[in-house]
Amino acid sequence: MERIASFCVDHTKLDRGMYLSRQDGDVLTWDIRMKKPNHGDYLTTGAAHTLEHLFATYARNSAFKDSVIYVGPMGCRTGFYLLTRGLTPAEALELTVESFRFMAGFEGAVPGASEVECGNYRDMDLPAAKAEAAAMLPVLEALTGDELHY
């Protein structure tokens, strides 16, 4: 079998940040790397699950909602993938920064966190999710949109 594109990225050189992972036609896959790979610090499942609900809800209700294809966690628990169509790198970064601000300050019931709406609604950790989003914000806010490549 051929090695898939994401396995061709040298994870020993990755740091926290946001990167254009791949382009498939007009769909861009963004790697939002919240944790340095293979350094022992990973998102907990509860934090990642909560961030997934908050990130997807915010992004799909934002000014960029028509350009959001998918938001989801990486299986390695070091970050998220954001798939977009029709956004410039600066707009994708703006959406991501806005989403992380929303998540860092979120209060209330997590959207979609009920038995009817989610297949594992009990595995949520809002305080941890907020802390992870707040820790990532300075990394994202320091980016300009010009350096979003591996």
Short mmCIF file of N, CA and C in Angstrom, two decimals:
data_model
loop_
_atom_site.label_atom_id
_atom_site.label_comp_id
_atom_site.label_asym_id
_atom_site.label_seq_id
_atom_site.Cartn_x
_atom_site.Cartn_y
_atom_site.Cartn_z
N MET A 1 0.84 -1.19 0.00
CA MET A 1 0.00 0.00 0.00
C MET A 1 0.88 1.25 0.00
N GLU A 2 0.35 2.30 -0.59
CA GLU A 2 1.05 3.57 -0.58
C GLU A 2 0.91 4.22 0.80
N ARG A 3 1.94 4.91 1.20
CA ARG A 3 1.90 5.64 2.46
C ARG A 3 1.04 6.88 2.26
N ILE A 4 0.11 7.13 3.17
CA ILE A 4 -0.78 8.28 3.02
C ILE A 4 -0.04 9.57 3.34
N ALA A 5 -0.59 10.68 2.82
CA ALA A 5 0.10 11.97 2.89
C ALA A 5 0.44 12.39 4.31
N SER A 6 -0.47 12.18 5.25
CA SER A 6 -0.21 12.66 6.62
C SER A 6 0.94 11.90 7.28
N PHE A 7 1.23 10.69 6.82
CA PHE A 7 2.35 9.93 7.36
C PHE A 7 3.68 10.34 6.73
N CYS A 8 3.61 11.16 5.68
CA CYS A 8 4.82 11.64 5.02
C CYS A 8 5.37 12.91 5.68
N VAL A 9 4.62 13.48 6.60
CA VAL A 9 5.06 14.66 7.34
C VAL A 9 6.04 14.21 8.43
N ASP A 10 7.17 14.87 8.53
CA ASP A 10 8.16 14.54 9.55
C ASP A 10 7.70 15.11 10.90
N HIS A 11 7.10 14.26 11.70
CA HIS A 11 6.55 14.69 12.98
C HIS A 11 7.62 15.09 13.99
N THR A 12 8.86 14.73 13.76
CA THR A 12 9.93 15.14 14.67
C THR A 12 10.26 16.62 14.51
N LYS A 13 9.81 17.23 13.42
CA LYS A 13 10.08 18.65 13.17
C LYS A 13 8.88 19.54 13.43
N LEU A 14 7.74 18.94 13.75
CA LEU A 14 6.52 19.72 13.98
C LEU A 14 6.50 20.34 15.36
N ASP A 15 5.99 21.54 15.42
CA ASP A 15 5.76 22.21 16.69
C ASP A 15 4.31 22.65 16.71
N ARG A 16 3.88 23.22 17.81
CA ARG A 16 2.52 23.74 17.88
C ARG A 16 2.36 24.83 16.83
N GLY A 17 1.19 24.88 16.20
CA GLY A 17 0.95 25.88 15.18
C GLY A 17 -0.19 25.46 14.28
N MET A 18 -0.28 26.11 13.14
CA MET A 18 -1.30 25.81 12.14
C MET A 18 -0.60 25.68 10.80
N TYR A 19 -0.91 24.59 10.10
CA TYR A 19 -0.20 24.28 8.86
C TYR A 19 -1.19 23.85 7.79
N LEU A 20 -0.90 24.20 6.54
CA LEU A 20 -1.64 23.64 5.42
C LEU A 20 -1.12 22.23 5.21
N SER A 21 -1.96 21.25 5.49
CA SER A 21 -1.55 19.86 5.43
C SER A 21 -1.61 19.33 4.00
N ARG A 22 -2.68 19.67 3.30
CA ARG A 22 -2.84 19.19 1.93
C ARG A 22 -3.90 19.98 1.20
N GLN A 23 -3.86 19.88 -0.12
CA GLN A 23 -4.88 20.49 -0.97
C GLN A 23 -5.39 19.42 -1.92
N ASP A 24 -6.68 19.19 -1.88
CA ASP A 24 -7.34 18.23 -2.76
C ASP A 24 -8.36 19.00 -3.58
N GLY A 25 -7.99 19.36 -4.80
CA GLY A 25 -8.87 20.22 -5.60
C GLY A 25 -9.00 21.56 -4.90
N ASP A 26 -10.22 21.93 -4.58
CA ASP A 26 -10.43 23.22 -3.90
C ASP A 26 -10.61 23.07 -2.39
N VAL A 27 -10.40 21.87 -1.87
CA VAL A 27 -10.52 21.63 -0.42
C VAL A 27 -9.13 21.66 0.21
N LEU A 28 -9.00 22.52 1.23
CA LEU A 28 -7.74 22.65 1.96
C LEU A 28 -7.89 21.97 3.32
N THR A 29 -6.91 21.17 3.68
CA THR A 29 -6.88 20.52 5.00
C THR A 29 -5.86 21.25 5.86
N TRP A 30 -6.33 21.80 6.96
CA TRP A 30 -5.48 22.55 7.90
C TRP A 30 -5.17 21.67 9.10
N ASP A 31 -3.92 21.61 9.47
CA ASP A 31 -3.41 20.89 10.63
C ASP A 31 -3.29 21.91 11.75
N ILE A 32 -4.15 21.82 12.73
CA ILE A 32 -4.08 22.72 13.88
C ILE A 32 -3.43 21.92 15.00
N ARG A 33 -2.13 22.10 15.14
CA ARG A 33 -1.30 21.27 16.00
C ARG A 33 -1.20 21.92 17.37
N MET A 34 -1.94 21.39 18.33
CA MET A 34 -2.00 21.95 19.67
C MET A 34 -0.90 21.42 20.59
N LYS A 35 -0.36 20.27 20.26
CA LYS A 35 0.66 19.62 21.09
C LYS A 35 1.84 19.21 20.21
N LYS A 36 3.03 19.33 20.74
CA LYS A 36 4.22 18.87 20.02
C LYS A 36 4.17 17.34 19.97
N PRO A 37 4.24 16.76 18.77
CA PRO A 37 4.12 15.31 18.66
C PRO A 37 5.17 14.54 19.46
N ASN A 38 4.73 13.45 20.03
CA ASN A 38 5.59 12.47 20.71
C ASN A 38 6.39 13.04 21.88
N HIS A 39 5.81 14.02 22.57
CA HIS A 39 6.49 14.59 23.73
C HIS A 39 5.75 14.31 25.04
N GLY A 40 4.79 13.38 25.01
CA GLY A 40 4.16 12.93 26.24
C GLY A 40 3.00 13.76 26.74
N ASP A 41 2.73 14.89 26.11
CA ASP A 41 1.62 15.75 26.52
C ASP A 41 0.59 15.72 25.40
N TYR A 42 -0.59 15.14 25.69
CA TYR A 42 -1.62 14.97 24.68
C TYR A 42 -2.94 15.50 25.20
N LEU A 43 -3.86 15.78 24.29
CA LEU A 43 -5.20 16.15 24.69
C LEU A 43 -5.86 14.94 25.34
N THR A 44 -6.55 15.15 26.44
CA THR A 44 -7.34 14.06 27.01
C THR A 44 -8.54 13.84 26.09
N THR A 45 -9.15 12.67 26.19
CA THR A 45 -10.30 12.42 25.32
C THR A 45 -11.45 13.36 25.66
N GLY A 46 -11.65 13.64 26.94
CA GLY A 46 -12.72 14.55 27.33
C GLY A 46 -12.52 15.96 26.82
N ALA A 47 -11.29 16.45 26.90
CA ALA A 47 -10.99 17.79 26.38
C ALA A 47 -11.13 17.83 24.87
N ALA A 48 -10.57 16.82 24.18
CA ALA A 48 -10.64 16.79 22.72
C ALA A 48 -12.09 16.70 22.24
N HIS A 49 -12.88 15.87 22.91
CA HIS A 49 -14.28 15.70 22.52
C HIS A 49 -15.06 17.01 22.71
N THR A 50 -14.81 17.68 23.82
CA THR A 50 -15.48 18.95 24.08
C THR A 50 -15.04 20.00 23.08
N LEU A 51 -13.74 20.07 22.81
CA LEU A 51 -13.24 21.02 21.80
C LEU A 51 -13.86 20.73 20.44
N GLU A 52 -14.01 19.46 20.10
CA GLU A 52 -14.63 19.11 18.82
C GLU A 52 -16.04 19.68 18.72
N HIS A 53 -16.84 19.51 19.76
CA HIS A 53 -18.21 20.03 19.74
C HIS A 53 -18.21 21.56 19.65
N LEU A 54 -17.36 22.20 20.44
CA LEU A 54 -17.34 23.67 20.45
C LEU A 54 -16.78 24.24 19.14
N PHE A 55 -15.69 23.67 18.66
CA PHE A 55 -15.04 24.14 17.43
C PHE A 55 -15.99 23.98 16.24
N ALA A 56 -16.57 22.80 16.10
CA ALA A 56 -17.48 22.55 14.98
C ALA A 56 -18.70 23.46 15.05
N THR A 57 -19.25 23.64 16.24
CA THR A 57 -20.43 24.49 16.39
C THR A 57 -20.10 25.93 16.04
N TYR A 58 -18.98 26.44 16.57
CA TYR A 58 -18.62 27.83 16.27
C TYR A 58 -18.32 28.02 14.79
N ALA A 59 -17.48 27.15 14.24
CA ALA A 59 -17.06 27.30 12.84
C ALA A 59 -18.25 27.24 11.89
N ARG A 60 -19.21 26.37 12.20
CA ARG A 60 -20.36 26.19 11.32
C ARG A 60 -21.45 27.23 11.55
N ASN A 61 -21.22 28.13 12.49
CA ASN A 61 -22.12 29.26 12.72
C ASN A 61 -21.43 30.59 12.47
N SER A 62 -20.19 30.56 12.03
CA SER A 62 -19.40 31.78 11.83
C SER A 62 -19.70 32.41 10.47
N ALA A 63 -19.08 33.55 10.23
CA ALA A 63 -19.19 34.20 8.92
C ALA A 63 -18.62 33.32 7.81
N PHE A 64 -17.78 32.35 8.18
CA PHE A 64 -17.15 31.46 7.20
C PHE A 64 -17.87 30.12 7.07
N LYS A 65 -19.06 30.00 7.64
CA LYS A 65 -19.74 28.71 7.75
C LYS A 65 -19.91 27.99 6.42
N ASP A 66 -20.13 28.71 5.34
CA ASP A 66 -20.34 28.07 4.04
C ASP A 66 -19.04 27.49 3.47
N SER A 67 -17.92 27.84 4.06
CA SER A 67 -16.62 27.34 3.60
C SER A 67 -16.07 26.22 4.48
N VAL A 68 -16.77 25.89 5.55
CA VAL A 68 -16.31 24.84 6.48
C VAL A 68 -16.85 23.50 6.00
N ILE A 69 -15.93 22.58 5.71
CA ILE A 69 -16.30 21.23 5.27
C ILE A 69 -16.33 20.27 6.46
N TYR A 70 -15.32 20.37 7.32
CA TYR A 70 -15.19 19.40 8.42
C TYR A 70 -14.29 19.98 9.50
N VAL A 71 -14.60 19.65 10.74
CA VAL A 71 -13.75 19.93 11.90
C VAL A 71 -13.69 18.64 12.71
N GLY A 72 -12.49 18.16 13.01
CA GLY A 72 -12.41 16.94 13.80
C GLY A 72 -11.04 16.73 14.41
N PRO A 73 -11.00 15.96 15.49
CA PRO A 73 -9.74 15.72 16.21
C PRO A 73 -8.84 14.73 15.48
N MET A 74 -7.55 14.86 15.71
CA MET A 74 -6.58 13.88 15.22
C MET A 74 -6.61 12.68 16.17
N GLY A 75 -6.50 11.51 15.63
CA GLY A 75 -6.48 10.31 16.46
C GLY A 75 -5.32 10.28 17.44
N CYS A 76 -4.22 10.95 17.11
CA CYS A 76 -3.05 10.98 17.99
C CYS A 76 -3.23 11.94 19.16
N ARG A 77 -4.33 12.68 19.17
CA ARG A 77 -4.69 13.62 20.23
C ARG A 77 -3.69 14.77 20.38
N THR A 78 -3.11 15.20 19.25
CA THR A 78 -2.21 16.36 19.29
C THR A 78 -2.84 17.59 18.64
N GLY A 79 -4.05 17.46 18.14
CA GLY A 79 -4.68 18.62 17.52
C GLY A 79 -5.92 18.27 16.72
N PHE A 80 -6.23 19.14 15.77
CA PHE A 80 -7.45 19.04 14.98
C PHE A 80 -7.17 19.25 13.51
N TYR A 81 -8.06 18.70 12.70
CA TYR A 81 -8.07 19.01 11.27
C TYR A 81 -9.26 19.91 11.00
N LEU A 82 -9.03 20.91 10.18
CA LEU A 82 -10.08 21.80 9.69
C LEU A 82 -10.02 21.74 8.18
N LEU A 83 -11.10 21.33 7.55
CA LEU A 83 -11.17 21.29 6.09
C LEU A 83 -12.05 22.43 5.61
N THR A 84 -11.51 23.20 4.68
CA THR A 84 -12.22 24.38 4.17
C THR A 84 -12.23 24.39 2.65
N ARG A 85 -13.14 25.17 2.11
CA ARG A 85 -13.22 25.40 0.67
C ARG A 85 -13.43 26.90 0.47
N GLY A 86 -12.56 27.50 -0.34
CA GLY A 86 -12.75 28.89 -0.72
C GLY A 86 -12.22 29.91 0.27
N LEU A 87 -11.46 29.49 1.26
CA LEU A 87 -10.88 30.44 2.21
C LEU A 87 -9.41 30.65 1.89
N THR A 88 -8.96 31.88 2.02
CA THR A 88 -7.53 32.16 1.93
C THR A 88 -6.86 31.67 3.21
N PRO A 89 -5.54 31.53 3.21
CA PRO A 89 -4.87 31.17 4.46
C PRO A 89 -5.17 32.17 5.58
N ALA A 90 -5.22 33.45 5.27
CA ALA A 90 -5.52 34.46 6.29
C ALA A 90 -6.93 34.28 6.85
N GLU A 91 -7.88 33.93 6.00
CA GLU A 91 -9.25 33.71 6.46
C GLU A 91 -9.35 32.44 7.30
N ALA A 92 -8.66 31.38 6.90
CA ALA A 92 -8.66 30.15 7.70
C ALA A 92 -8.05 30.40 9.07
N LEU A 93 -6.99 31.19 9.10
CA LEU A 93 -6.38 31.54 10.38
C LEU A 93 -7.33 32.38 11.22
N GLU A 94 -7.99 33.35 10.60
CA GLU A 94 -8.96 34.19 11.32
C GLU A 94 -10.06 33.33 11.93
N LEU A 95 -10.61 32.41 11.15
CA LEU A 95 -11.64 31.50 11.65
C LEU A 95 -11.12 30.69 12.82
N THR A 96 -9.91 30.20 12.72
CA THR A 96 -9.34 29.37 13.78
C THR A 96 -9.10 30.17 15.05
N VAL A 97 -8.56 31.37 14.92
CA VAL A 97 -8.34 32.23 16.09
C VAL A 97 -9.68 32.56 16.75
N GLU A 98 -10.67 32.95 15.95
CA GLU A 98 -12.00 33.26 16.50
C GLU A 98 -12.58 32.04 17.22
N SER A 99 -12.42 30.87 16.63
CA SER A 99 -12.95 29.64 17.23
C SER A 99 -12.28 29.34 18.57
N PHE A 100 -10.96 29.53 18.63
CA PHE A 100 -10.23 29.26 19.87
C PHE A 100 -10.57 30.29 20.94
N ARG A 101 -10.81 31.52 20.56
CA ARG A 101 -11.27 32.52 21.54
C ARG A 101 -12.62 32.12 22.10
N PHE A 102 -13.51 31.69 21.22
CA PHE A 102 -14.83 31.23 21.64
C PHE A 102 -14.71 30.07 22.62
N MET A 103 -13.88 29.08 22.27
CA MET A 103 -13.73 27.90 23.12
C MET A 103 -13.10 28.25 24.46
N ALA A 104 -12.11 29.12 24.46
CA ALA A 104 -11.42 29.49 25.70
C ALA A 104 -12.35 30.19 26.68
N GLY A 105 -13.33 30.90 26.16
CA GLY A 105 -14.23 31.66 27.02
C GLY A 105 -15.61 31.05 27.18
N PHE A 106 -15.83 29.87 26.65
CA PHE A 106 -17.17 29.29 26.63
C PHE A 106 -17.67 28.99 28.03
N GLU A 107 -18.92 29.32 28.26
CA GLU A 107 -19.63 28.99 29.50
C GLU A 107 -20.97 28.38 29.12
N GLY A 108 -21.43 27.45 29.91
CA GLY A 108 -22.75 26.88 29.67
C GLY A 108 -22.68 25.43 29.25
N ALA A 109 -23.81 24.95 28.75
CA ALA A 109 -23.91 23.56 28.31
C ALA A 109 -23.19 23.39 26.97
N VAL A 110 -22.40 22.35 26.86
CA VAL A 110 -21.67 22.06 25.62
C VAL A 110 -22.69 21.68 24.54
N PRO A 111 -22.65 22.34 23.39
CA PRO A 111 -23.59 22.01 22.32
C PRO A 111 -23.47 20.55 21.89
N GLY A 112 -24.61 19.92 21.71
CA GLY A 112 -24.62 18.54 21.23
C GLY A 112 -24.24 17.50 22.26
N ALA A 113 -24.16 17.88 23.52
CA ALA A 113 -23.72 16.95 24.56
C ALA A 113 -24.90 16.30 25.27
N SER A 114 -25.70 15.60 24.49
CA SER A 114 -26.80 14.84 25.08
C SER A 114 -26.83 13.46 24.45
N GLU A 115 -27.52 12.56 25.09
CA GLU A 115 -27.59 11.19 24.60
C GLU A 115 -28.19 11.11 23.20
N VAL A 116 -29.14 11.99 22.92
CA VAL A 116 -29.80 12.01 21.61
C VAL A 116 -28.85 12.52 20.52
N GLU A 117 -27.97 13.46 20.87
CA GLU A 117 -27.14 14.15 19.87
C GLU A 117 -25.74 13.57 19.69
N CYS A 118 -25.27 12.77 20.63
CA CYS A 118 -23.86 12.36 20.61
C CYS A 118 -23.71 10.91 21.06
N GLY A 119 -22.80 10.20 20.44
CA GLY A 119 -22.58 8.80 20.76
C GLY A 119 -21.76 8.53 22.00
N ASN A 120 -21.17 9.57 22.59
CA ASN A 120 -20.38 9.41 23.81
C ASN A 120 -20.46 10.70 24.63
N TYR A 121 -21.68 11.15 24.87
CA TYR A 121 -21.90 12.47 25.46
C TYR A 121 -21.36 12.62 26.88
N ARG A 122 -21.10 11.53 27.57
CA ARG A 122 -20.58 11.63 28.94
C ARG A 122 -19.08 11.96 28.99
N ASP A 123 -18.38 11.73 27.88
CA ASP A 123 -16.93 11.98 27.85
C ASP A 123 -16.67 13.42 27.40
N MET A 124 -16.97 14.34 28.28
CA MET A 124 -16.78 15.77 28.04
C MET A 124 -16.05 16.36 29.24
N ASP A 125 -15.18 17.33 28.99
CA ASP A 125 -14.45 18.01 30.06
C ASP A 125 -14.27 19.47 29.67
N LEU A 126 -15.28 20.28 29.98
CA LEU A 126 -15.25 21.69 29.59
C LEU A 126 -14.10 22.46 30.22
N PRO A 127 -13.81 22.32 31.52
CA PRO A 127 -12.67 23.07 32.07
C PRO A 127 -11.35 22.75 31.36
N ALA A 128 -11.11 21.48 31.08
CA ALA A 128 -9.87 21.10 30.38
C ALA A 128 -9.87 21.63 28.95
N ALA A 129 -11.00 21.59 28.29
CA ALA A 129 -11.10 22.10 26.92
C ALA A 129 -10.81 23.60 26.88
N LYS A 130 -11.37 24.32 27.81
CA LYS A 130 -11.13 25.77 27.87
C LYS A 130 -9.66 26.07 28.12
N ALA A 131 -9.04 25.30 29.01
CA ALA A 131 -7.62 25.50 29.30
C ALA A 131 -6.76 25.20 28.08
N GLU A 132 -7.08 24.15 27.34
CA GLU A 132 -6.32 23.80 26.13
C GLU A 132 -6.48 24.88 25.06
N ALA A 133 -7.69 25.37 24.90
CA ALA A 133 -7.93 26.43 23.91
C ALA A 133 -7.18 27.71 24.29
N ALA A 134 -7.22 28.05 25.57
CA ALA A 134 -6.52 29.26 26.04
C ALA A 134 -5.01 29.12 25.87
N ALA A 135 -4.48 27.92 26.08
CA ALA A 135 -3.04 27.70 25.92
C ALA A 135 -2.61 27.79 24.46
N MET A 136 -3.50 27.48 23.54
CA MET A 136 -3.18 27.50 22.11
C MET A 136 -3.34 28.89 21.50
N LEU A 137 -4.16 29.72 22.11
CA LEU A 137 -4.44 31.04 21.55
C LEU A 137 -3.20 31.88 21.25
N PRO A 138 -2.24 32.02 22.17
CA PRO A 138 -1.06 32.84 21.86
C PRO A 138 -0.27 32.32 20.66
N VAL A 139 -0.25 31.00 20.48
CA VAL A 139 0.44 30.41 19.33
C VAL A 139 -0.24 30.85 18.05
N LEU A 140 -1.57 30.75 18.02
CA LEU A 140 -2.33 31.13 16.83
C LEU A 140 -2.27 32.63 16.58
N GLU A 141 -2.37 33.41 17.64
CA GLU A 141 -2.38 34.88 17.48
C GLU A 141 -1.05 35.42 17.00
N ALA A 142 0.02 34.67 17.17
CA ALA A 142 1.35 35.10 16.71
C ALA A 142 1.55 34.84 15.22
N LEU A 143 0.67 34.05 14.61
CA LEU A 143 0.80 33.72 13.19
C LEU A 143 0.22 34.85 12.33
N THR A 144 0.74 34.97 11.12
CA THR A 144 0.25 36.01 10.20
C THR A 144 -0.52 35.45 9.02
N GLY A 145 -0.40 34.18 8.76
CA GLY A 145 -1.03 33.59 7.59
C GLY A 145 -0.03 33.28 6.50
N ASP A 146 1.16 33.86 6.60
CA ASP A 146 2.20 33.64 5.59
C ASP A 146 3.05 32.41 5.87
N GLU A 147 3.04 31.92 7.12
CA GLU A 147 3.93 30.82 7.51
C GLU A 147 3.16 29.53 7.81
N LEU A 148 2.04 29.35 7.16
CA LEU A 148 1.18 28.21 7.48
C LEU A 148 1.52 26.97 6.65
N HIS A 149 2.80 26.68 6.51
CA HIS A 149 3.24 25.51 5.75
C HIS A 149 4.20 24.70 6.60
N TYR A 150 4.22 23.38 6.37
CA TYR A 150 5.16 22.52 7.08
C TYR A 150 6.57 22.92 6.75
#
